[in-house]
Coordinates of C-alpha atoms and ligand atoms in Angstrom, one line a residue:
M25 CA 19.8 160.3 224.1
A26 CA 22.5 162.9 224.6
Y27 CA 22.7 165.8 222.3
D28 CA 25.7 167.7 220.9
T29 CA 26.3 170.5 218.5
S30 CA 26.0 168.2 215.4
T31 CA 22.5 167.0 216.4
R32 CA 20.0 167.3 213.5
I33 CA 17.3 169.5 215.0
A34 CA 13.9 170.5 213.7
I35 CA 12.1 173.4 215.2
I36 CA 8.4 173.6 214.2
G37 CA 7.1 177.1 214.5
G38 CA 8.9 180.3 213.6
G39 CA 7.2 182.4 216.3
C40 CA 9.0 183.9 219.2
W41 CA 9.8 180.6 221.0
G42 CA 10.9 178.7 217.9
L43 CA 13.2 181.6 216.9
S44 CA 14.6 182.1 220.4
T45 CA 15.4 178.4 220.6
A46 CA 17.1 178.5 217.2
Y47 CA 19.0 181.7 218.2
H48 CA 20.4 180.3 221.5
L49 CA 21.3 176.9 220.0
E50 CA 23.0 178.5 217.1
R51 CA 25.0 180.8 219.4
A52 CA 26.0 177.7 221.4
G53 CA 27.5 176.1 218.3
Y54 CA 24.6 173.8 217.1
F55 CA 24.9 173.9 213.3
D56 CA 22.2 171.7 211.9
I57 CA 19.0 173.5 212.7
T58 CA 15.9 173.7 210.5
V59 CA 12.9 175.9 211.3
F60 CA 9.6 175.0 209.7
D61 CA 6.7 177.4 209.6
Q62 CA 3.4 177.2 207.7
S63 CA 3.6 180.8 206.7
S64 CA 5.5 181.9 203.6
E65 CA 7.0 184.8 205.5
L66 CA 7.7 185.6 209.1
P67 CA 6.0 186.6 211.3
S68 CA 3.2 184.3 210.4
S69 CA -0.3 185.7 210.5
Q70 CA -1.0 182.8 212.9
S71 CA 1.7 183.9 215.3
A72 CA 0.8 185.7 218.5
A73 CA 4.0 187.6 218.0
N74 CA 2.7 189.1 214.7
D75 CA 1.8 192.4 216.5
L76 CA 3.3 195.8 216.6
D77 CA 4.2 195.9 220.3
K78 CA 4.3 193.7 223.4
I79 CA 5.0 194.8 227.0
S80 CA 8.4 194.0 228.5
R81 CA 7.9 194.0 232.2
A82 CA 9.4 192.4 235.3
Q83 CA 6.5 193.0 237.7
Y84 CA 5.1 189.6 238.6
A85 CA 3.5 188.3 241.7
D86 CA 6.1 185.6 241.7
E87 CA 9.8 186.6 242.2
F88 CA 10.9 183.7 240.0
Y89 CA 9.3 185.5 237.0
T90 CA 10.4 188.9 238.2
D91 CA 14.0 187.7 238.1
L92 CA 13.5 186.3 234.6
G93 CA 11.8 189.5 233.5
L94 CA 14.8 191.5 234.6
E95 CA 17.2 189.1 232.9
A96 CA 15.2 189.3 229.7
I97 CA 15.1 193.1 229.7
A98 CA 18.9 193.2 230.3
E99 CA 19.3 190.9 227.3
W100 CA 17.0 193.0 225.1
K101 CA 19.4 195.9 225.6
K102 CA 22.3 194.0 223.9
G103 CA 23.5 193.2 220.4
D104 CA 21.0 191.5 218.1
W105 CA 18.0 192.2 220.4
A106 CA 18.6 195.9 221.1
P107 CA 16.9 197.3 217.9
Y108 CA 13.5 196.1 219.1
F109 CA 13.4 197.2 222.8
H110 CA 12.0 200.6 223.9
Q111 CA 12.5 201.6 227.5
T112 CA 9.7 204.1 227.6
G113 CA 8.5 203.1 231.0
H114 CA 5.3 201.2 231.9
L115 CA 2.4 203.0 233.6
I116 CA 0.2 200.6 235.4
L117 CA -3.1 202.2 236.3
L118 CA -6.3 201.1 238.1
S119 CA -9.4 203.0 237.2
G120 CA -12.1 203.8 239.8
S121 CA -14.2 200.9 238.5
G122 CA -11.4 198.3 238.7
T123 CA -12.1 195.6 241.1
N124 CA -11.2 192.2 239.6
A125 CA -7.8 193.4 238.5
Q126 CA -6.8 194.2 242.1
G127 CA -4.4 191.2 242.2
M128 CA -2.4 192.5 239.3
F129 CA -2.3 196.0 240.7
E130 CA -1.0 194.7 244.0
C131 CA 1.8 193.1 242.1
A132 CA 2.9 196.5 240.8
A133 CA 2.5 198.0 244.2
S134 CA 4.8 195.4 245.8
Y135 CA 7.4 195.8 243.1
A136 CA 7.4 199.5 243.8
R137 CA 7.9 198.9 247.5
A138 CA 10.8 196.5 246.8
N139 CA 12.5 199.0 244.6
P140 CA 12.5 202.3 246.5
S141 CA 14.5 205.5 246.0
P142 CA 17.4 206.4 245.5
I143 CA 16.9 204.4 242.3
P144 CA 13.2 204.9 241.8
H145 CA 12.4 202.3 239.2
A146 CA 8.8 202.6 240.3
V147 CA 7.0 205.7 241.3
E148 CA 3.6 205.8 242.9
L149 CA 1.1 208.2 241.3
N150 CA -2.0 209.2 243.1
G151 CA -4.6 210.9 240.9
P152 CA -4.7 212.7 237.6
E153 CA -2.3 215.5 238.4
E154 CA 0.5 213.2 239.6
I155 CA 0.0 211.0 236.6
R156 CA 0.2 214.0 234.2
Q157 CA 3.5 215.1 235.8
Y158 CA 5.1 212.1 234.2
C159 CA 2.7 211.5 231.2
W160 CA 1.7 214.9 230.1
Q161 CA 0.0 213.5 227.0
L162 CA -2.8 211.9 229.1
T163 CA -5.2 214.8 229.0
G164 CA -8.3 212.9 229.8
N165 CA -10.2 213.1 233.1
L166 CA -8.4 210.0 234.6
T167 CA -11.3 209.9 237.1
D168 CA -10.2 208.0 240.2
F169 CA -7.2 206.6 238.4
R170 CA -4.1 205.8 240.5
G171 CA -1.0 203.9 239.5
Y172 CA 2.7 203.2 239.3
L173 CA 5.2 204.3 236.7
N174 CA 8.0 201.8 236.3
R175 CA 10.8 203.4 234.3
S176 CA 12.9 200.3 233.9
E177 CA 10.2 198.6 231.7
G178 CA 8.8 199.3 228.2
Y179 CA 7.9 197.4 225.1
T180 CA 9.3 195.3 222.3
R181 CA 8.5 195.8 218.6
S182 CA 7.3 192.3 218.3
A183 CA 6.8 191.6 214.6
D184 CA 10.0 193.5 213.8
A185 CA 11.9 191.3 216.3
V186 CA 10.6 188.1 214.6
K187 CA 11.5 189.5 211.2
G188 CA 14.9 190.8 212.2
I189 CA 16.0 187.8 214.2
S190 CA 14.8 185.2 211.6
A191 CA 16.8 187.1 208.9
K192 CA 19.9 187.1 211.1
L193 CA 19.5 183.4 211.8
A194 CA 19.2 182.6 208.0
K195 CA 22.5 184.5 207.4
R196 CA 24.1 182.4 210.1
G197 CA 23.2 179.1 208.5
V198 CA 19.9 178.2 210.2
R199 CA 17.6 176.7 207.4
F200 CA 14.1 178.0 207.0
V201 CA 11.4 175.8 205.3
L202 CA 8.4 178.1 204.9
G203 CA 4.9 178.0 203.4
P204 CA 1.6 176.2 203.6
S205 CA 2.9 173.3 201.6
K206 CA 6.6 172.8 202.2
G207 CA 6.7 174.4 205.7
R208 CA 3.5 173.4 207.3
V209 CA 4.0 170.2 209.3
Q210 CA 1.1 167.8 208.9
N211 CA 2.2 165.2 211.4
L212 CA 5.2 164.0 213.4
V213 CA 6.9 160.8 212.3
Y214 CA 7.5 158.1 215.0
A215 CA 9.4 154.8 215.1
G216 CA 9.2 151.9 217.5
D217 CA 5.5 152.0 218.2
G218 CA 5.6 155.7 218.9
Q219 CA 8.5 155.5 221.3
R220 CA 10.7 157.8 219.4
C221 CA 10.0 160.9 217.2
T222 CA 12.2 160.6 214.1
G223 CA 11.1 163.5 212.0
V224 CA 8.3 165.5 210.5
R225 CA 6.0 165.1 207.5
T226 CA 5.1 168.3 205.7
H227 CA 1.9 169.1 203.7
D228 CA 3.7 168.5 200.4
G229 CA 4.1 164.9 201.4
T230 CA 7.8 165.1 202.2
T231 CA 9.2 163.3 205.2
H232 CA 12.2 164.9 206.8
S233 CA 14.4 163.0 209.3
F234 CA 15.7 164.5 212.5
E235 CA 17.3 163.4 215.8
L236 CA 15.4 166.0 217.8
V237 CA 12.1 167.7 217.1
V238 CA 11.1 170.9 219.0
C239 CA 7.4 171.9 218.7
A240 CA 6.9 175.6 219.3
L241 CA 3.4 176.1 217.7
G242 CA 1.9 178.6 220.1
A243 CA -1.9 178.2 220.2
Y244 CA -1.7 175.4 217.7
G245 CA 0.4 173.0 219.9
A246 CA -2.3 170.3 220.2
T247 CA -2.5 169.9 216.4
L248 CA 0.7 167.9 216.5
V249 CA 0.9 166.9 220.1
P250 CA -2.8 166.2 221.0
K251 CA -2.0 165.3 224.6
L252 CA -1.1 168.9 225.2
G253 CA -4.8 169.5 225.1
Q254 CA -5.0 167.9 228.6
F255 CA -3.4 170.9 230.2
C256 CA -3.2 173.6 227.6
M257 CA -5.9 175.6 226.0
A258 CA -5.9 178.2 223.3
R259 CA -7.1 181.6 224.5
C260 CA -7.4 184.9 222.6
W261 CA -7.7 188.6 223.3
P262 CA -8.8 191.5 221.0
V263 CA -6.2 193.8 219.4
A264 CA -7.1 196.9 217.5
H265 CA -5.3 200.0 216.2
V266 CA -6.0 203.7 215.8
Q267 CA -4.7 205.5 212.7
L268 CA -2.9 208.8 213.6
T269 CA -1.6 211.6 211.5
A270 CA 2.1 212.3 211.5
E271 CA 1.6 215.2 213.9
E272 CA -0.5 213.2 216.3
C273 CA 2.0 210.4 216.2
A274 CA 4.8 212.9 217.1
V275 CA 2.8 214.2 220.1
L276 CA 2.6 210.7 221.5
Q277 CA 6.3 209.8 221.1
G278 CA 7.9 209.0 224.5
L279 CA 4.6 207.9 226.0
P280 CA 5.1 205.0 228.4
V281 CA 3.1 201.8 227.9
V282 CA -0.3 202.7 229.4
G283 CA -1.9 199.7 231.0
A284 CA -5.1 200.3 232.9
I285 CA -5.4 196.8 234.1
D286 CA -9.2 196.7 234.4
L287 CA -9.7 198.2 230.9
G288 CA -6.8 197.8 228.5
I289 CA -3.4 198.7 227.2
F290 CA -2.0 201.0 224.6
F291 CA 1.5 201.8 223.4
E292 CA 3.6 204.6 222.0
P293 CA 2.6 204.7 218.3
D294 CA 4.7 203.3 215.6
P295 CA 6.2 206.3 213.6
E296 CA 6.3 204.2 210.3
T297 CA 2.7 203.1 210.1
R298 CA 1.4 205.8 212.6
L299 CA -0.7 203.2 214.3
L300 CA -1.4 203.2 218.0
R301 CA -1.9 199.6 219.2
I302 CA -4.6 199.0 221.8
T303 CA -6.0 195.9 223.5
A304 CA -8.7 195.1 226.1
L305 CA -7.6 193.2 229.2
G306 CA -9.7 190.5 230.8
A307 CA -10.0 186.7 230.9
G308 CA -10.0 186.4 227.1
Y309 CA -11.9 183.9 225.1
C310 CA -11.5 180.2 224.1
S311 CA -13.0 178.4 221.2
D312 CA -15.8 176.6 222.9
L313 CA -18.3 176.8 225.8
P314 CA -17.9 175.0 229.1
G315 CA -19.1 171.5 229.1
T316 CA -17.9 170.7 225.6
K317 CA -15.1 168.3 224.8
L318 CA -11.6 169.3 226.1
A319 CA -9.9 168.8 222.7
R320 CA -12.0 171.6 221.2
T321 CA -10.8 174.2 223.7
A322 CA -7.2 173.2 223.2
L323 CA -7.1 174.9 219.8
P324 CA -8.3 178.1 218.1
P325 CA -11.4 177.5 216.0
L326 CA -9.7 178.3 212.8
A327 CA -6.8 175.9 212.7
S328 CA -7.0 175.3 209.0
G329 CA -3.3 176.3 208.5
D330 CA -4.2 178.2 205.4
A331 CA -2.9 181.5 206.4
G332 CA -4.9 183.5 203.8
Q333 CA -8.1 181.8 204.8
D334 CA -7.6 182.0 208.5
K335 CA -6.6 185.7 208.3
A336 CA -9.8 186.5 206.3
L337 CA -11.9 184.6 208.8
S338 CA -10.4 185.9 212.0
G339 CA -9.8 189.5 211.1
Y340 CA -11.9 192.6 211.4
Y341 CA -14.0 191.5 214.4
I342 CA -13.6 192.1 218.1
P343 CA -16.3 191.6 220.7
A344 CA -18.4 194.7 221.4
A345 CA -17.8 194.7 225.1
D346 CA -14.1 194.8 224.6
E347 CA -14.4 197.6 222.1
A348 CA -16.4 199.5 224.6
R349 CA -13.7 199.1 227.3
M350 CA -11.0 200.2 224.9
R351 CA -13.1 203.3 224.1
R352 CA -13.6 204.0 227.8
L353 CA -9.8 203.8 228.3
L354 CA -9.2 206.3 225.4
D355 CA -11.9 208.5 226.7
Q356 CA -10.2 208.7 230.1
T357 CA -6.7 209.1 228.8
L358 CA -6.5 210.4 225.3
P359 CA -10.1 211.8 224.8
W360 CA -9.3 213.2 221.4
L361 CA -9.0 209.7 220.1
A362 CA -12.0 208.2 221.8
G363 CA -14.4 208.5 218.8
R364 CA -11.9 207.4 216.1
P365 CA -12.6 204.2 214.2
F366 CA -10.5 201.2 215.1
V367 CA -8.6 199.6 212.3
R368 CA -6.8 196.3 211.9
K369 CA -9.0 194.6 214.4
Q370 CA -8.2 191.0 215.2
M371 CA -8.3 188.3 217.8
C372 CA -4.8 187.2 218.8
W373 CA -4.4 183.6 220.0
S374 CA -1.9 182.1 222.4
S375 CA -1.7 179.0 224.6
D376 CA -2.4 178.9 228.3
T377 CA -2.1 176.4 231.1
V378 CA -4.2 175.8 234.2
D379 CA -1.6 177.4 236.4
S380 CA -0.3 180.0 233.9
E381 CA 3.0 178.2 234.0
L382 CA 5.0 177.3 230.9
C383 CA 5.7 173.9 229.6
I384 CA 9.2 173.3 228.4
D385 CA 9.9 169.6 228.4
F386 CA 10.4 166.4 226.6
V387 CA 7.1 164.6 225.8
P388 CA 7.0 161.5 228.0
N389 CA 7.8 158.2 226.4
T390 CA 9.5 159.6 223.4
D391 CA 13.1 158.8 224.5
R392 CA 13.8 162.5 224.7
S393 CA 13.4 162.9 221.0
L394 CA 10.5 165.4 221.2
V395 CA 10.3 168.7 223.1
V396 CA 7.3 170.9 223.5
L397 CA 7.3 174.6 224.3
S398 CA 3.8 175.7 225.3
G399 CA 1.6 177.4 227.8
N400 CA 3.0 180.8 227.1
S401 CA 0.1 182.4 228.9
G402 CA 0.0 185.7 227.0
H403 CA 3.3 186.9 228.5
E404 CA 6.3 185.3 226.8
L405 CA 7.3 187.6 224.0
K406 CA 9.2 189.5 226.6
M407 CA 11.3 186.4 227.3
M408 CA 12.2 185.9 223.6
S409 CA 15.6 187.3 224.3
I410 CA 16.5 184.5 226.8
L411 CA 14.1 181.6 226.6
G412 CA 16.1 179.6 224.1
K413 CA 18.7 179.2 226.8
W414 CA 16.2 177.2 228.9
V415 CA 15.7 174.8 225.9
R416 CA 19.4 174.4 225.6
E417 CA 19.7 173.6 229.3
L418 CA 16.9 171.0 228.9
L419 CA 18.7 169.3 226.0
E420 CA 22.1 169.4 227.8
S421 CA 20.9 168.2 231.2
G422 CA 18.3 165.8 229.8
R423 CA 15.7 166.9 232.3
Q424 CA 13.6 169.9 233.3
K425 CA 15.0 171.2 236.5
H426 CA 12.1 173.6 237.2
A427 CA 9.2 171.4 238.2
R428 CA 6.8 174.2 237.3
W429 CA 7.8 173.9 233.6
A430 CA 7.6 170.1 233.4
W431 CA 5.1 168.2 231.3
R432 CA 1.9 167.8 233.4
N433 CA 0.7 164.4 234.1
G434 CA -2.6 163.6 235.8
K435 CA -6.2 164.3 235.2
P436 CA -7.2 166.6 232.3
V437 CA -8.4 170.0 233.6
H438 CA -11.1 172.0 232.0
L439 CA -9.5 175.4 232.0
N440 CA -12.7 177.3 231.1
K441 CA -14.1 176.7 234.6
L442 CA -11.2 178.6 236.1
Y443 CA -12.2 181.9 234.5
L444 CA -15.9 181.7 234.8
N445 CA -16.2 183.8 237.9
G446 CA -14.6 186.7 236.1
D447 CA -11.6 186.9 238.4
W448 CA -8.7 186.5 236.0
S449 CA -6.1 188.4 238.0
G450 CA -4.6 185.8 240.2
G451 CA -2.3 183.8 237.9
V452 CA 1.3 184.2 237.1
S453 CA 0.7 186.3 234.0
Ligands
FAD3 C1 -3.4 189.5 222.6 C2 -2.1 189.1 223.1 C3 -1.3 190.0 223.8 C4 0.0 189.6 224.3 N1 0.7 190.6 224.9 C5 2.0 190.2 225.3 C6 2.8 191.2 226.0 O1 2.3 192.4 226.1 N2 4.0 190.9 226.4 C7 4.5 189.6 226.2 O2 5.6 189.3 226.6 N3 3.7 188.6 225.6 C8 2.5 188.9 225.1 N4 1.7 188.0 224.5 C9 2.3 186.6 224.5 C10 3.2 186.3 223.3 O3 2.7 186.9 222.1 C11 3.3 184.8 223.2 O4 3.7 184.3 224.4 C12 4.3 184.4 222.1 O5 4.1 185.0 220.9 C13 4.3 182.9 222.0 O6 5.3 182.5 221.1 P1 5.2 181.1 220.4 O7 6.4 181.0 219.5 O8 4.9 180.0 221.4 O9 3.9 181.1 219.4 P2 3.6 182.0 218.2 O10 4.4 183.3 218.2 O11 2.1 182.1 218.1 O12 4.2 181.2 217.0 C14 3.7 179.9 216.6 C15 4.2 179.6 215.2 O13 3.9 178.3 214.8 C16 3.5 178.3 213.5 N5 2.8 177.0 213.2 C17 1.6 176.6 213.8 N6 1.3 175.4 213.3 C18 2.2 175.0 212.5 C19 2.4 173.8 211.7 N7 1.6 172.8 211.7 N8 3.6 173.8 210.9 C20 4.4 174.8 210.9 N9 4.3 175.9 211.6 C21 3.2 176.0 212.4 C22 2.7 179.5 213.3 O14 2.6 179.9 211.9 C23 3.5 180.5 214.1 O15 4.5 181.2 213.4 C24 0.5 188.3 224.1 C25 -0.3 187.4 223.4 C26 -1.6 187.7 223.0 C27 -2.5 186.7 222.3

């Protein structure tokens, strides 16, 4: 099936992939686009993008992603995207105790070597005093810390981007069908013995017909496309916040993203809420233990779709070991915050693949009527500014030209096993 700008398109999921797809298709002239989301307002509480900040970086072990990261950052500086990007710099640190994050640190090191002076995007910083020359706010001991400051990177105000871009799209004629009844898709509708996807059925019982359906459900992909569970799993990481006073918030303005890759990450605080967002780094968690059925690890445990219920169940808890690492990070960097209670704690879910690569492809044997966007591996908010272009290219060429992003055939893989040895630093993300 060939597509043109009049194709009736459904995008399920108003998170960062769904919206980026709608954005780039609308800009390219497609005028019949409907976005479904189970939440009554965007960002959804189920969206990994429902967060204050996400890192925008280009430092990857793989040049393919470095180039895409640079392209995405360049796009974030333009037009509709610009209000959400903050080029504060990105300080990548390794603490004295960091061993299993060595792979990621090497990635920062090689980026610094490849981008030397006279345009010093990345500066090597050895020890506390050198770090403080650039980040004076880090008054902690920084015992045995070393790192790189990359000044071309920074962060994106994630929830604000979802809110702002969805509002712009609505003004430009993209339809939004939202809410746990009208907007939550219960199942996909097929014709011809499942050979062609012809639409979606929402929870209120309505069937909507479309020529093309794009599933961008984040961690929930396997609810509507169960075969995704053969190579994607849902994984989560803890997110928490520290409440600051107006003065404290002002002191920390201009701070680069601080990512001690064996401990955690925190960001320049948000002046409006005065919240400093912090997360612990590591292999993350999945919804079941090794040895149990694949299908269970494909999804978060709380896939009820009732946003209110899921929020109540998933909020206010993060594992103690992660909380301890976040406290150690604050103690070493901003010690005056180390004892302060964490607020707005939550586990944030996204979808991952065995090789950390994305999946942007037609589902096999659906006559190119169904596309899935998945496997975003905890690192795709930064690509929101450009990734809809890749979906457009897929539709217009009829095939995924990057083998690494193609639908994975073959034997199902139990992803849990990959992370059991505790070394999580080797993948793309
Ligand atoms: C803890 C954590 C930290 C991260 N940090 C970074 C970072 O620093 N930098 C970075 O670039 N990326 C980061 N990411 C990754 C980034 O958040 C994700 O790659 C991105 O949000 C994925 O977008 P998505 O559109 O696929 O999914 P989501 O943003 O999760 O959106 C999925 C949408 O689908 C909707 N939905 C689900 N089921 C249905 C249904 N049946 N019917 C209708 N709607 C439905 C949901 O309501 C939701 O709105 C992080 C992720 C996590 C978990």
